[in-house]
PDB file of C-alpha atoms in Angstrom:
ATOM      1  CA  UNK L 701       9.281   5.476  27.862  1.00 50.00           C
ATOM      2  CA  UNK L 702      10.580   1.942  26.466  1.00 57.00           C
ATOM      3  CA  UNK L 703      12.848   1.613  29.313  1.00 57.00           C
ATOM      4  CA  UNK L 704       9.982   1.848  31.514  1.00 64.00           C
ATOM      5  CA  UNK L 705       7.702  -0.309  29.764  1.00 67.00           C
ATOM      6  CA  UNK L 706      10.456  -2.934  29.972  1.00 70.00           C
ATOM      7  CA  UNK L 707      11.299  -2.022  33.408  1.00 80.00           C
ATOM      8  CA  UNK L 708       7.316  -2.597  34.439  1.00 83.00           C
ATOM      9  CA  UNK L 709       7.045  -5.932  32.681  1.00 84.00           C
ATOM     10  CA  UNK L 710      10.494  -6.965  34.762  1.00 87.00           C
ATOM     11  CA  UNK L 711       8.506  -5.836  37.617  1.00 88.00           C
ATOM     12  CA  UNK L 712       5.572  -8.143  36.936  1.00 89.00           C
ATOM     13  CA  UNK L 713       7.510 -11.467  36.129  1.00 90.00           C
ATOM     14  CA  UNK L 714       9.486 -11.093  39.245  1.00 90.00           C
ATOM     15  CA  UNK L 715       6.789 -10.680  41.021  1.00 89.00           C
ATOM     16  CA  UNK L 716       4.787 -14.035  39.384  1.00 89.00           C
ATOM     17  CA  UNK L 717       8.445 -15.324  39.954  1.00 90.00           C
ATOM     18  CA  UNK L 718       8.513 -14.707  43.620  1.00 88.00           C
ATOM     19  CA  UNK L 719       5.247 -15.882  44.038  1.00 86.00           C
ATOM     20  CA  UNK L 720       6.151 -19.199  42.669  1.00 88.00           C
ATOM     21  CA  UNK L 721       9.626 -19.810  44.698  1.00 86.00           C
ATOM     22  CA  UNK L 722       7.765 -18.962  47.734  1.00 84.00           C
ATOM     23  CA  UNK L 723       4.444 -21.140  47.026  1.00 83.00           C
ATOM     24  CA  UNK L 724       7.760 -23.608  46.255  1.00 85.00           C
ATOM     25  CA  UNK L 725       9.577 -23.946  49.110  1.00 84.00           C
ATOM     26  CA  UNK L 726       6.138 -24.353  51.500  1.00 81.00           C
ATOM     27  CA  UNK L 727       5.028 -27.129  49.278  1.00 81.00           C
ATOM     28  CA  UNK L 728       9.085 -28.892  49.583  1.00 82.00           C
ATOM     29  CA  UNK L 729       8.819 -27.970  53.750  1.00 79.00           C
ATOM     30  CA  UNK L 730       4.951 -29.701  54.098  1.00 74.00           C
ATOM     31  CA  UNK L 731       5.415 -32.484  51.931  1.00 75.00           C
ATOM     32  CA  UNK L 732       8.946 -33.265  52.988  1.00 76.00           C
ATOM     33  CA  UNK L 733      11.045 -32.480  49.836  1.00 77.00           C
ATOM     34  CA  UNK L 734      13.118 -30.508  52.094  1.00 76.00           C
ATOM     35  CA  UNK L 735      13.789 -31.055  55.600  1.00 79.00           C
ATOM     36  CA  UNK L 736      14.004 -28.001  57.088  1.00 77.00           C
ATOM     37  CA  UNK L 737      11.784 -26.456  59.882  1.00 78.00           C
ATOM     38  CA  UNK L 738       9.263 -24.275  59.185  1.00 74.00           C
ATOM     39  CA  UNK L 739       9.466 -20.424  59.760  1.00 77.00           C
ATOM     40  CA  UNK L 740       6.039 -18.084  58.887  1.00 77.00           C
ATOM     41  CA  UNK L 741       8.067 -14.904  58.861  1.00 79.00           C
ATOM     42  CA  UNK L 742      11.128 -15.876  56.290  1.00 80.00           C
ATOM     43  CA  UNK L 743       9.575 -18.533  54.163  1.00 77.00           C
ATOM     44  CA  UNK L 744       5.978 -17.140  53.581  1.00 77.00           C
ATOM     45  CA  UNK L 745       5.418 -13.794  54.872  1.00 82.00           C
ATOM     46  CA  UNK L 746       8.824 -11.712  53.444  1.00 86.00           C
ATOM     47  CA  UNK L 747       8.891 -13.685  49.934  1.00 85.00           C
ATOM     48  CA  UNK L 748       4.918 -12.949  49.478  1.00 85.00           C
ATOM     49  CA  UNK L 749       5.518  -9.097  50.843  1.00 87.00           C
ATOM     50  CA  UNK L 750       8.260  -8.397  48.511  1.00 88.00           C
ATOM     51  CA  UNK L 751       6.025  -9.974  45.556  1.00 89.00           C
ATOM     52  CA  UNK L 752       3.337  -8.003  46.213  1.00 89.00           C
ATOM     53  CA  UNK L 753       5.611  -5.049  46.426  1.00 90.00           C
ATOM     54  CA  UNK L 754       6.288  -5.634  42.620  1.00 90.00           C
ATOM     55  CA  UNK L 755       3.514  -6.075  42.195  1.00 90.00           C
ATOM     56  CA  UNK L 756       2.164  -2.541  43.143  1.00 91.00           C
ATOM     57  CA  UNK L 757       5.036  -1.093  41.052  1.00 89.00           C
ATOM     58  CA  UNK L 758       3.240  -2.992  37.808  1.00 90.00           C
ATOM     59  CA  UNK L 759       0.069  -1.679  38.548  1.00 90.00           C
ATOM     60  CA  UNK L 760       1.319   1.948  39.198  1.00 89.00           C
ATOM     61  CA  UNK L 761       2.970   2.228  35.708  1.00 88.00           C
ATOM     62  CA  UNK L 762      -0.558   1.816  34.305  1.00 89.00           C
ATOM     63  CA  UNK L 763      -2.638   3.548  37.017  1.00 90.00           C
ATOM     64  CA  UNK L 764      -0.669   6.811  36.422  1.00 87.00           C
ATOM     65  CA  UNK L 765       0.393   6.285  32.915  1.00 82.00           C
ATOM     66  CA  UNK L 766      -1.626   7.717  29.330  1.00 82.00           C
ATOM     67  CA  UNK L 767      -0.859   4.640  27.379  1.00 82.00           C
ATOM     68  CA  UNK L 768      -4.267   3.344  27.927  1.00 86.00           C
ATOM     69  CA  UNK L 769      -7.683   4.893  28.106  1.00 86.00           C
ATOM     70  CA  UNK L 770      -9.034   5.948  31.655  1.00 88.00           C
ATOM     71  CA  UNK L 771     -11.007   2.719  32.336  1.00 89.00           C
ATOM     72  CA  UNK L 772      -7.393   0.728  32.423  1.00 89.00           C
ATOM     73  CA  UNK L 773      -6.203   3.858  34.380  1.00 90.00           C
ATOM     74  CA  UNK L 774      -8.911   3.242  37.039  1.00 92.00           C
ATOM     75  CA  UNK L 775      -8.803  -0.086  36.741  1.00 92.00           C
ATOM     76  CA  UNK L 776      -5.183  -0.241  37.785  1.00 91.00           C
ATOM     77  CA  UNK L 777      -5.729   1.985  40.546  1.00 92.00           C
ATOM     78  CA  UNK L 778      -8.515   0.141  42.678  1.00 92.00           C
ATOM     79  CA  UNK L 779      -6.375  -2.751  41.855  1.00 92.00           C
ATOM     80  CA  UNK L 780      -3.359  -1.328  44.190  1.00 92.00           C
ATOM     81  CA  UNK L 781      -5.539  -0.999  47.251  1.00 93.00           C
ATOM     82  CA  UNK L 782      -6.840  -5.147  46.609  1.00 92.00           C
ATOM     83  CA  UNK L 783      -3.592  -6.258  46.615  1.00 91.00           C
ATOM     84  CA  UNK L 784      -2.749  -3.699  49.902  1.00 91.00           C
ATOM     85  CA  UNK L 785      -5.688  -5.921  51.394  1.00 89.00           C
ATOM     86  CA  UNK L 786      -4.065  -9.226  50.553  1.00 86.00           C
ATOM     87  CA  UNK L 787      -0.739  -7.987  52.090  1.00 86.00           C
ATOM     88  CA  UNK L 788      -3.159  -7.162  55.712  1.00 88.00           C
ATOM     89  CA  UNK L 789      -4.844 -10.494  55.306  1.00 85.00           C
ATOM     90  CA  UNK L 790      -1.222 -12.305  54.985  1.00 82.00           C
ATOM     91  CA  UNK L 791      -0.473 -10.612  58.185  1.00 84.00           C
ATOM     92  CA  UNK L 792      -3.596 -12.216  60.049  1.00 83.00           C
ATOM     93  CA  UNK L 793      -4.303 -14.998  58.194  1.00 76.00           C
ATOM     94  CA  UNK L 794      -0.965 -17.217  59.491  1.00 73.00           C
ATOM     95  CA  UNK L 795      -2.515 -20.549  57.778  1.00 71.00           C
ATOM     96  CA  UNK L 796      -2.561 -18.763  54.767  1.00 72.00           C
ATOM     97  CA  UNK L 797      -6.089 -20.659  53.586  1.00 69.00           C
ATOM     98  CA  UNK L 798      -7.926 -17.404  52.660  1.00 77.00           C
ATOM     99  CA  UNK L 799      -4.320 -15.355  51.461  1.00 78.00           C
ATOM    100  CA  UNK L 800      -4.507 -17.740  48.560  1.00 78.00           C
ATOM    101  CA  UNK L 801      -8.203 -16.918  47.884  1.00 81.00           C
ATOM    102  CA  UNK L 802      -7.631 -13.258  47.906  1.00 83.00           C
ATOM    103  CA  UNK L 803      -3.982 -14.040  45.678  1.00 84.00           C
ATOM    104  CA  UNK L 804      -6.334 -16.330  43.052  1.00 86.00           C
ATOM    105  CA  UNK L 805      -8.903 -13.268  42.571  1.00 89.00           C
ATOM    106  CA  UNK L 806      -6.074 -10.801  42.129  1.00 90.00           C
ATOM    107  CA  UNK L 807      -4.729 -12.970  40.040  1.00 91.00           C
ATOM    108  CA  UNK L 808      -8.047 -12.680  38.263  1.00 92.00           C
ATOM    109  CA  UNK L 809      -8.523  -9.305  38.054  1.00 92.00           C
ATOM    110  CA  UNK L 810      -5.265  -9.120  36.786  1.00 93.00           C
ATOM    111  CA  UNK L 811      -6.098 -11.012  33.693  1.00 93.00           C
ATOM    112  CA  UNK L 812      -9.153  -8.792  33.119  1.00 93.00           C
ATOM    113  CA  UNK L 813      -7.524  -5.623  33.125  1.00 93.00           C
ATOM    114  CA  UNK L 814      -4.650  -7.070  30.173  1.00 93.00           C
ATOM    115  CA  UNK L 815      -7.554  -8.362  28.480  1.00 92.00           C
ATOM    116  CA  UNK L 816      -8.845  -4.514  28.389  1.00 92.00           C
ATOM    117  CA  UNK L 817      -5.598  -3.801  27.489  1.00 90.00           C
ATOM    118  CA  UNK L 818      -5.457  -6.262  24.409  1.00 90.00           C
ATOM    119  CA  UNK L 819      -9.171  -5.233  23.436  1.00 90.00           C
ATOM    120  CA  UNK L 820      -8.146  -1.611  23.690  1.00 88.00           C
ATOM    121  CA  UNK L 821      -5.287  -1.987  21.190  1.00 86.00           C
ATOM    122  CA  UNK L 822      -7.246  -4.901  18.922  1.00 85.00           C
ATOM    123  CA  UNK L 823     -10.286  -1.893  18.365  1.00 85.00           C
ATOM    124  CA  UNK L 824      -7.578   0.740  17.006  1.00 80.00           C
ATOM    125  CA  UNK L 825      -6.382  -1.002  14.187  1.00 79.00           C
ATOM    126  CA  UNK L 826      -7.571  -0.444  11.140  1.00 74.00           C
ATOM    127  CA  UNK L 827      -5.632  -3.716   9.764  1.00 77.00           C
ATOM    128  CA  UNK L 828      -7.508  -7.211   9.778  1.00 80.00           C
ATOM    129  CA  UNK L 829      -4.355  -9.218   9.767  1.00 82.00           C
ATOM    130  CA  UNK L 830      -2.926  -7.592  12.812  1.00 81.00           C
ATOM    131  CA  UNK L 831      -6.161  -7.069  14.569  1.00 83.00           C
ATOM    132  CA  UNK L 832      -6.733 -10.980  14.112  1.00 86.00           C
ATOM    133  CA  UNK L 833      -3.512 -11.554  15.524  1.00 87.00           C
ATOM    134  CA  UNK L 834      -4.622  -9.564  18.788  1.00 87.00           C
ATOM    135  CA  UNK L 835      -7.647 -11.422  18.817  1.00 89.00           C
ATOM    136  CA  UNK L 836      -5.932 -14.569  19.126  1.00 90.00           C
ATOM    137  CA  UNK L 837      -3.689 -13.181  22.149  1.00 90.00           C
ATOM    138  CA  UNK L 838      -6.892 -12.193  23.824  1.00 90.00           C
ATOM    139  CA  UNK L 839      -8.403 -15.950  23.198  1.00 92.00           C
ATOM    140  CA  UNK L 840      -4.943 -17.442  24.808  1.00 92.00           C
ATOM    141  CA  UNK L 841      -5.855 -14.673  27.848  1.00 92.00           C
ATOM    142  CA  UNK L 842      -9.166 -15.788  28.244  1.00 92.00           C
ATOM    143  CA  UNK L 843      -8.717 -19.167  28.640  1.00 92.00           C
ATOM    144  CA  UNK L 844      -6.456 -18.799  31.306  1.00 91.00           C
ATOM    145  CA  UNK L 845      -9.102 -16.718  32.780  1.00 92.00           C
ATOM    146  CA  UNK L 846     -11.362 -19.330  32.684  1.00 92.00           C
ATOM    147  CA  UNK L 847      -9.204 -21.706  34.247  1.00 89.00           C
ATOM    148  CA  UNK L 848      -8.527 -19.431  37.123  1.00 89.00           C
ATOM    149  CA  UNK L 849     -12.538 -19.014  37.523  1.00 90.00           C
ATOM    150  CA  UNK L 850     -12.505 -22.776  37.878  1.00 88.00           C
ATOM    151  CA  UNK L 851      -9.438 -22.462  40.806  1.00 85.00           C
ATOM    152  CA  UNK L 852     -11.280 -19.660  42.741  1.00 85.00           C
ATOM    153  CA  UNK L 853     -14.497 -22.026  42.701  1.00 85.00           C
ATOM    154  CA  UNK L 854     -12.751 -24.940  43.807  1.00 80.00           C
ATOM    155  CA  UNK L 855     -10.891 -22.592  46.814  1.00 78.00           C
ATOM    156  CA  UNK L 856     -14.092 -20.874  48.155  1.00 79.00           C
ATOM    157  CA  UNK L 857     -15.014 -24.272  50.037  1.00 78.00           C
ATOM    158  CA  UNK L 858     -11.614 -25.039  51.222  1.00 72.00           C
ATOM    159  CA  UNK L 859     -10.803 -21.318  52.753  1.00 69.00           C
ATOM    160  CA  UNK L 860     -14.110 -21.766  54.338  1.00 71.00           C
ATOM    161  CA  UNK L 861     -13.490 -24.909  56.161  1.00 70.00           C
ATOM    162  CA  UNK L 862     -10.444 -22.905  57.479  1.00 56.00           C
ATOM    163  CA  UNK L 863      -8.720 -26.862  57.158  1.00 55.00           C
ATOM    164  CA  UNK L 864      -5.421 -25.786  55.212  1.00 50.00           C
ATOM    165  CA  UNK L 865      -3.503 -28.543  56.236  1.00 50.00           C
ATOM    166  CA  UNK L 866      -5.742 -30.890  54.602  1.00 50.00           C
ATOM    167  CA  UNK L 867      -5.522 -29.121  51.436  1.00 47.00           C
ATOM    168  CA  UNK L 868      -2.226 -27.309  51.633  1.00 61.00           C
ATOM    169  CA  UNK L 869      -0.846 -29.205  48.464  1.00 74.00           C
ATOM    170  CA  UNK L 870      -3.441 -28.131  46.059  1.00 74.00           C
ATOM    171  CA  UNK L 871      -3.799 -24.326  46.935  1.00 75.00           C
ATOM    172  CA  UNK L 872      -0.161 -24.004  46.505  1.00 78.00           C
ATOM    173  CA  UNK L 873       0.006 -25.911  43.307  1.00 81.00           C
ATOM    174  CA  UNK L 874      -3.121 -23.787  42.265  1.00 81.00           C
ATOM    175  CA  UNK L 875      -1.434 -20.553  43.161  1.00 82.00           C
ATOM    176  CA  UNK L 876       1.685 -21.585  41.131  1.00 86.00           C
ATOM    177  CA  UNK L 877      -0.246 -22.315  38.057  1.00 88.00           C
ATOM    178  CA  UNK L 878      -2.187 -19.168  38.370  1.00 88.00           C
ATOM    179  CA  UNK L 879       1.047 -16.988  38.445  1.00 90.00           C
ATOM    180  CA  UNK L 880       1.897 -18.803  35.208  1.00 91.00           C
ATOM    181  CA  UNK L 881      -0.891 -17.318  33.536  1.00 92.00           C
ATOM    182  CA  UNK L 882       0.244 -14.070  34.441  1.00 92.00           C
ATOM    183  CA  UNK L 883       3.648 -14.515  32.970  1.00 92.00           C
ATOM    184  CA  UNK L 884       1.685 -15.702  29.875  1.00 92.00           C
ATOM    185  CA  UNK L 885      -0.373 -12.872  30.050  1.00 91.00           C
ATOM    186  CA  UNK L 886       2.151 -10.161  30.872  1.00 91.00           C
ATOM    187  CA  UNK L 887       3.857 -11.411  27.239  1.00 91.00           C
ATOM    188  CA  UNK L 888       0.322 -11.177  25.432  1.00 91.00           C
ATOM    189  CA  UNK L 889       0.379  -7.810  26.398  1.00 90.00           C
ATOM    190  CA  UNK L 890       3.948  -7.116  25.437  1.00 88.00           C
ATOM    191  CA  UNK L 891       3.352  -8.547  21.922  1.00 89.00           C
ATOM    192  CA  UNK L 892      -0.104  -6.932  21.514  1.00 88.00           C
ATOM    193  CA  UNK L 893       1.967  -3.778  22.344  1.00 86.00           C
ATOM    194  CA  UNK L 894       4.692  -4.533  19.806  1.00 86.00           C
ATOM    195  CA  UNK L 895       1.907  -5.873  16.783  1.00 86.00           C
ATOM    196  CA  UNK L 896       0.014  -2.787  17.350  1.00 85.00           C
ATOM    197  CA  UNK L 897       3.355  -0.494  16.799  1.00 84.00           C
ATOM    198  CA  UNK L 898       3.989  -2.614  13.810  1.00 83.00           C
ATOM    199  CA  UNK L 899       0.753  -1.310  12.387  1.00 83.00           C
ATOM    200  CA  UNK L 900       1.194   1.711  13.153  1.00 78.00           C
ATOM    201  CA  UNK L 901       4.268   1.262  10.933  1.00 77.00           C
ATOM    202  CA  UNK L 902       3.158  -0.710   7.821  1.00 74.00           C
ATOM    203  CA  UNK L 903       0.565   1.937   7.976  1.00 61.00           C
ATOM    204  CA  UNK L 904       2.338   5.009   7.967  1.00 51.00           C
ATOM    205  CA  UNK L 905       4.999   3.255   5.014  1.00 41.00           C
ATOM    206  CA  UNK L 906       1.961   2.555   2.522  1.00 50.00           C
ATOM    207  CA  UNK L 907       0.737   6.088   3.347  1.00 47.00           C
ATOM    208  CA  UNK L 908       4.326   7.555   2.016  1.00 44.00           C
ATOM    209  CA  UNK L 909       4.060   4.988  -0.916  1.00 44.00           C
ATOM    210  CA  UNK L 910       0.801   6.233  -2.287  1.00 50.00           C
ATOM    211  CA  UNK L 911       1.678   9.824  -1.483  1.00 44.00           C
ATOM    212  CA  UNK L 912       4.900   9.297  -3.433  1.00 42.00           C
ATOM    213  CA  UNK L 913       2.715   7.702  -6.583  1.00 45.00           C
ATOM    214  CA  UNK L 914       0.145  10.345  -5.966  1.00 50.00           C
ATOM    215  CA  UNK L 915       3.253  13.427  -6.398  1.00 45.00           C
ATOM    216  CA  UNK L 916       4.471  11.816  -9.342  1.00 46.00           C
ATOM    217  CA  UNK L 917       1.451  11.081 -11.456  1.00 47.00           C
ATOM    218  CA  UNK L 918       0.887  14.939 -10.705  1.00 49.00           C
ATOM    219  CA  UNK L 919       4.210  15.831 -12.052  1.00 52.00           C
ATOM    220  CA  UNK L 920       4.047  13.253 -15.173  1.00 54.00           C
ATOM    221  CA  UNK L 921       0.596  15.144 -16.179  1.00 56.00           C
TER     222      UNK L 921
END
Protein backbone atom coordinates (compact mmCIF):
# COMPACT_ATOMS: atom_id res chain seq x y z
CA UNK A 1 0.00 0.00 0.00
CA UNK A 2 3.04 2.57 0.53
CA UNK A 3 4.33 1.78 -2.80
CA UNK A 4 1.15 2.85 -4.19
CA UNK A 5 0.64 5.84 -2.26
CA UNK A 6 4.08 6.91 -3.49
CA UNK A 7 3.44 5.66 -6.87
CA UNK A 8 -0.01 7.98 -6.97
CA UNK A 9 1.71 11.10 -5.69
CA UNK A 10 4.52 10.40 -8.67
CA UNK A 11 1.53 10.27 -10.77
CA UNK A 12 0.22 13.67 -9.72
CA UNK A 13 3.55 15.75 -9.89
CA UNK A 14 4.20 14.47 -13.31
CA UNK A 15 1.22 15.31 -14.30
CA UNK A 16 1.43 19.24 -12.71
CA UNK A 17 4.96 18.70 -14.33
CA UNK A 18 3.72 18.07 -17.78
CA UNK A 19 1.32 20.60 -17.55
CA UNK A 20 3.92 23.15 -16.92
CA UNK A 21 6.59 22.08 -19.80
CA UNK A 22 3.78 22.13 -22.14
CA UNK A 23 2.08 25.60 -20.96
CA UNK A 24 6.21 26.29 -21.38
CA UNK A 25 7.11 25.71 -24.61
CA UNK A 26 3.68 27.61 -26.12
CA UNK A 27 4.56 30.62 -24.11
CA UNK A 28 8.71 30.33 -25.64
CA UNK A 29 6.91 29.57 -29.44
CA UNK A 30 4.26 32.87 -29.08
CA UNK A 31 6.48 35.17 -27.50
CA UNK A 32 9.54 34.23 -29.49
CA UNK A 33 11.88 32.62 -26.86
CA UNK A 34 12.16 29.88 -29.26
CA UNK A 35 11.99 30.01 -32.86
CA UNK A 36 10.42 27.18 -33.91
CA UNK A 37 7.07 26.78 -35.83
CA UNK A 38 4.16 26.00 -34.25
CA UNK A 39 2.49 22.48 -34.30
CA UNK A 40 -1.21 21.98 -32.30
CA UNK A 41 -0.86 18.23 -32.32
CA UNK A 42 2.91 17.73 -30.74
CA UNK A 43 3.33 20.83 -28.69
CA UNK A 44 -0.19 21.25 -27.06
CA UNK A 45 -2.49 18.51 -27.69
CA UNK A 46 -0.08 15.12 -26.86
CA UNK A 47 1.82 16.89 -23.79
CA UNK A 48 -1.77 18.06 -22.28
CA UNK A 49 -3.32 14.35 -23.19
CA UNK A 50 -0.62 12.50 -21.52
CA UNK A 51 -1.02 14.97 -18.36
CA UNK A 52 -4.36 14.44 -18.06
CA UNK A 53 -3.76 10.77 -18.40
CA UNK A 54 -1.86 11.03 -15.00
CA UNK A 55 -3.92 12.70 -13.98
CA UNK A 56 -6.88 10.16 -14.06
CA UNK A 57 -4.47 7.59 -12.55
CA UNK A 58 -4.27 10.15 -9.27
CA UNK A 59 -7.76 10.42 -9.02
CA UNK A 60 -8.45 6.62 -9.44
CA UNK A 61 -6.18 5.66 -6.45
CA UNK A 62 -8.63 7.66 -4.31
CA UNK A 63 -11.92 7.04 -6.16
CA UNK A 64 -11.49 3.24 -5.61
CA UNK A 65 -9.37 3.28 -2.57
CA UNK A 66 -10.72 2.98 1.56
CA UNK A 67 -8.17 5.39 2.81
CA UNK A 68 -10.68 8.10 2.93
CA UNK A 69 -14.32 8.28 3.81
CA UNK A 70 -16.93 7.91 0.88
CA UNK A 71 -17.40 11.67 0.25
CA UNK A 72 -13.47 11.79 -0.99
CA UNK A 73 -14.37 8.43 -2.72
CA UNK A 74 -17.16 10.18 -4.70
CA UNK A 75 -15.53 13.09 -4.91
CA UNK A 76 -12.66 11.56 -6.81
CA UNK A 77 -14.87 9.79 -9.01
CA UNK A 78 -17.05 12.68 -10.64
CA UNK A 79 -13.73 14.28 -10.78
CA UNK A 80 -12.43 11.60 -13.55
CA UNK A 81 -15.29 12.26 -15.91
CA UNK A 82 -14.42 16.55 -15.57
CA UNK A 83 -11.16 16.05 -16.52
CA UNK A 84 -12.47 13.35 -19.52
CA UNK A 85 -14.44 16.64 -20.55
CA UNK A 86 -11.37 18.85 -20.60
CA UNK A 87 -9.50 16.21 -22.71
CA UNK A 88 -12.95 16.53 -25.48
CA UNK A 89 -12.82 20.27 -25.15
CA UNK A 90 -8.85 20.22 -25.98
CA UNK A 91 -9.84 18.33 -28.99
CA UNK A 92 -12.34 21.16 -30.25
CA UNK A 93 -11.21 23.98 -28.69
CA UNK A 94 -7.75 24.41 -31.06
CA UNK A 95 -7.14 28.10 -29.51
CA UNK A 96 -7.12 26.58 -26.35
CA UNK A 97 -8.97 29.90 -24.63
CA UNK A 98 -11.70 27.86 -22.83
CA UNK A 99 -9.18 24.40 -22.27
CA UNK A 100 -7.48 26.65 -19.78
CA UNK A 101 -10.81 27.62 -18.12
CA UNK A 102 -11.92 24.11 -17.76
CA UNK A 103 -7.84 23.16 -16.62
CA UNK A 104 -8.11 26.31 -13.85
CA UNK A 105 -11.51 24.77 -12.33
CA UNK A 106 -10.04 21.29 -12.25
CA UNK A 107 -7.36 22.64 -10.88
CA UNK A 108 -9.83 23.92 -8.32
CA UNK A 109 -11.64 21.14 -7.53
CA UNK A 110 -8.58 19.51 -7.08
CA UNK A 111 -7.60 21.61 -4.18
CA UNK A 112 -11.02 21.05 -2.57
CA UNK A 113 -11.01 17.48 -2.53
CA UNK A 114 -7.09 17.50 -0.60
CA UNK A 115 -8.54 20.00 1.55
CA UNK A 116 -11.30 17.17 2.50
CA UNK A 117 -8.58 15.06 2.67
CA UNK A 118 -6.52 17.23 5.25
CA UNK A 119 -9.87 18.03 7.23
CA UNK A 120 -10.64 14.34 7.25
CA UNK A 121 -7.33 13.40 8.90
CA UNK A 122 -7.10 16.92 11.14
CA UNK A 123 -10.86 15.64 12.84
CA UNK A 124 -9.31 12.08 13.85
CA UNK A 125 -6.73 13.13 16.02
CA UNK A 126 -7.14 13.22 19.31
CA UNK A 127 -3.67 15.26 19.70
CA UNK A 128 -3.75 19.22 19.65
CA UNK A 129 -0.18 19.57 18.61
CA UNK A 130 -0.52 17.42 15.57
CA UNK A 131 -4.01 18.41 14.75
CA UNK A 132 -2.66 22.16 14.77
CA UNK A 133 -0.06 21.17 12.55
CA UNK A 134 -2.79 19.87 9.97
CA UNK A 135 -4.57 22.90 10.42
CA UNK A 136 -1.82 24.91 9.26
CA UNK A 137 -1.36 22.61 6.01
CA UNK A 138 -5.00 23.17 5.32
CA UNK A 139 -4.48 27.21 5.76
CA UNK A 140 -1.32 26.93 3.16
CA UNK A 141 -4.16 24.84 0.86
CA UNK A 142 -6.62 27.34 1.13
CA UNK A 143 -4.87 30.13 0.16
CA UNK A 144 -3.85 28.73 -2.90
CA UNK A 145 -7.43 28.07 -3.37
CA UNK A 146 -8.20 31.43 -3.10
CA UNK A 147 -5.75 32.53 -5.46
CA UNK A 148 -6.97 30.16 -8.06
CA UNK A 149 -10.70 31.62 -7.41
CA UNK A 150 -9.13 34.94 -8.29
CA UNK A 151 -7.47 33.22 -11.80
CA UNK A 152 -10.81 31.54 -12.82
CA UNK A 153 -12.51 35.12 -12.33
CA UNK A 154 -10.06 36.89 -14.23
CA UNK A 155 -10.34 33.91 -17.23
CA UNK A 156 -14.20 33.83 -17.50
CA UNK A 157 -14.04 37.25 -19.56
CA UNK A 158 -11.13 36.35 -21.63
CA UNK A 159 -12.48 32.65 -22.78
CA UNK A 160 -15.56 34.54 -23.56
CA UNK A 161 -14.17 37.03 -25.90
CA UNK A 162 -12.81 33.83 -27.62
CA UNK A 163 -9.52 36.56 -28.29
CA UNK A 164 -6.62 34.13 -27.07
CA UNK A 165 -4.07 35.68 -28.91
CA UNK A 166 -4.50 38.82 -27.13
CA UNK A 167 -4.20 37.19 -23.89
CA UNK A 168 -2.22 34.07 -24.63
CA UNK A 169 0.67 35.17 -22.19
CA UNK A 170 -1.34 35.44 -19.10
CA UNK A 171 -3.55 32.21 -19.32
CA UNK A 172 -0.46 30.26 -19.75
CA UNK A 173 1.41 31.92 -16.99
CA UNK A 174 -1.90 31.48 -14.93
CA UNK A 175 -2.11 27.82 -15.74
CA UNK A 176 1.57 27.34 -14.70
CA UNK A 177 1.10 28.92 -11.38
CA UNK A 178 -2.02 27.01 -10.77
CA UNK A 179 -0.22 23.59 -11.32
CA UNK A 180 2.20 24.86 -8.67
CA UNK A 181 -0.36 24.84 -6.18
CA UNK A 182 -1.06 21.42 -6.87
CA UNK A 183 2.46 20.28 -6.35
CA UNK A 184 2.17 22.27 -3.07
CA UNK A 185 -0.87 20.70 -2.34
CA UNK A 186 -0.13 17.12 -3.36
CA UNK A 187 2.90 17.50 -0.46
CA UNK A 188 0.28 18.94 2.17
CA UNK A 189 -1.41 15.91 1.70
CA UNK A 190 1.61 13.67 1.85
CA UNK A 191 2.71 15.27 5.17
CA UNK A 192 -0.84 15.42 6.63
CA UNK A 193 -0.67 11.65 5.77
CA UNK A 194 2.70 11.11 7.44
CA UNK A 195 1.75 13.62 10.83
CA UNK A 196 -1.37 11.74 11.18
CA UNK A 197 0.64 8.18 11.22
CA UNK A 198 2.94 9.82 13.63
CA UNK A 199 0.01 10.16 15.97
CA UNK A 200 -1.15 7.26 15.55
CA UNK A 201 2.30 6.29 16.87
CA UNK A 202 3.08 8.59 19.85
CA UNK A 203 -0.33 7.42 20.71
CA UNK A 204 -0.15 3.88 20.72
CA UNK A 205 3.72 4.26 22.66
CA UNK A 206 2.13 6.31 25.69
CA UNK A 207 -0.69 3.72 25.69
CA UNK A 208 2.11 0.79 26.30
CA UNK A 209 3.82 3.24 28.82
CA UNK A 210 0.88 3.64 31.10
CA UNK A 211 -0.16 0.04 30.62
CA UNK A 212 3.37 -0.94 31.64
CA UNK A 213 3.08 1.52 34.97
CA UNK A 214 -0.44 0.34 35.37
CA UNK A 215 1.00 -3.81 35.47
CA UNK A 216 3.57 -2.90 37.77
CA UNK A 217 1.90 -0.83 40.43
CA UNK A 218 -0.48 -4.01 40.39
CA UNK A 219 2.35 -6.31 41.00
CA UNK A 220 4.21 -3.90 43.67
CA UNK A 221 0.72 -3.98 45.74
Amino acid sequence: MDFLKKTNKTFGVIACLMTIFSNFILLSIGTGFLRIEYYYVTQALLPCLISRIFLIFWCLYFAIGYEYDKAVRNFARCLIPYVILGIIILLLDTPMAYFFLIQSTTTLLVLIMMSNMINQKRFALRSKAYADKLYQLNVLIGFCIFLVIIYIGLSVPIAIKAQPSEYNIMLLVSAMVCQVFVIVGIFCVDAAEKKFKQSLESGAVKKQTQDAKTETAENEN
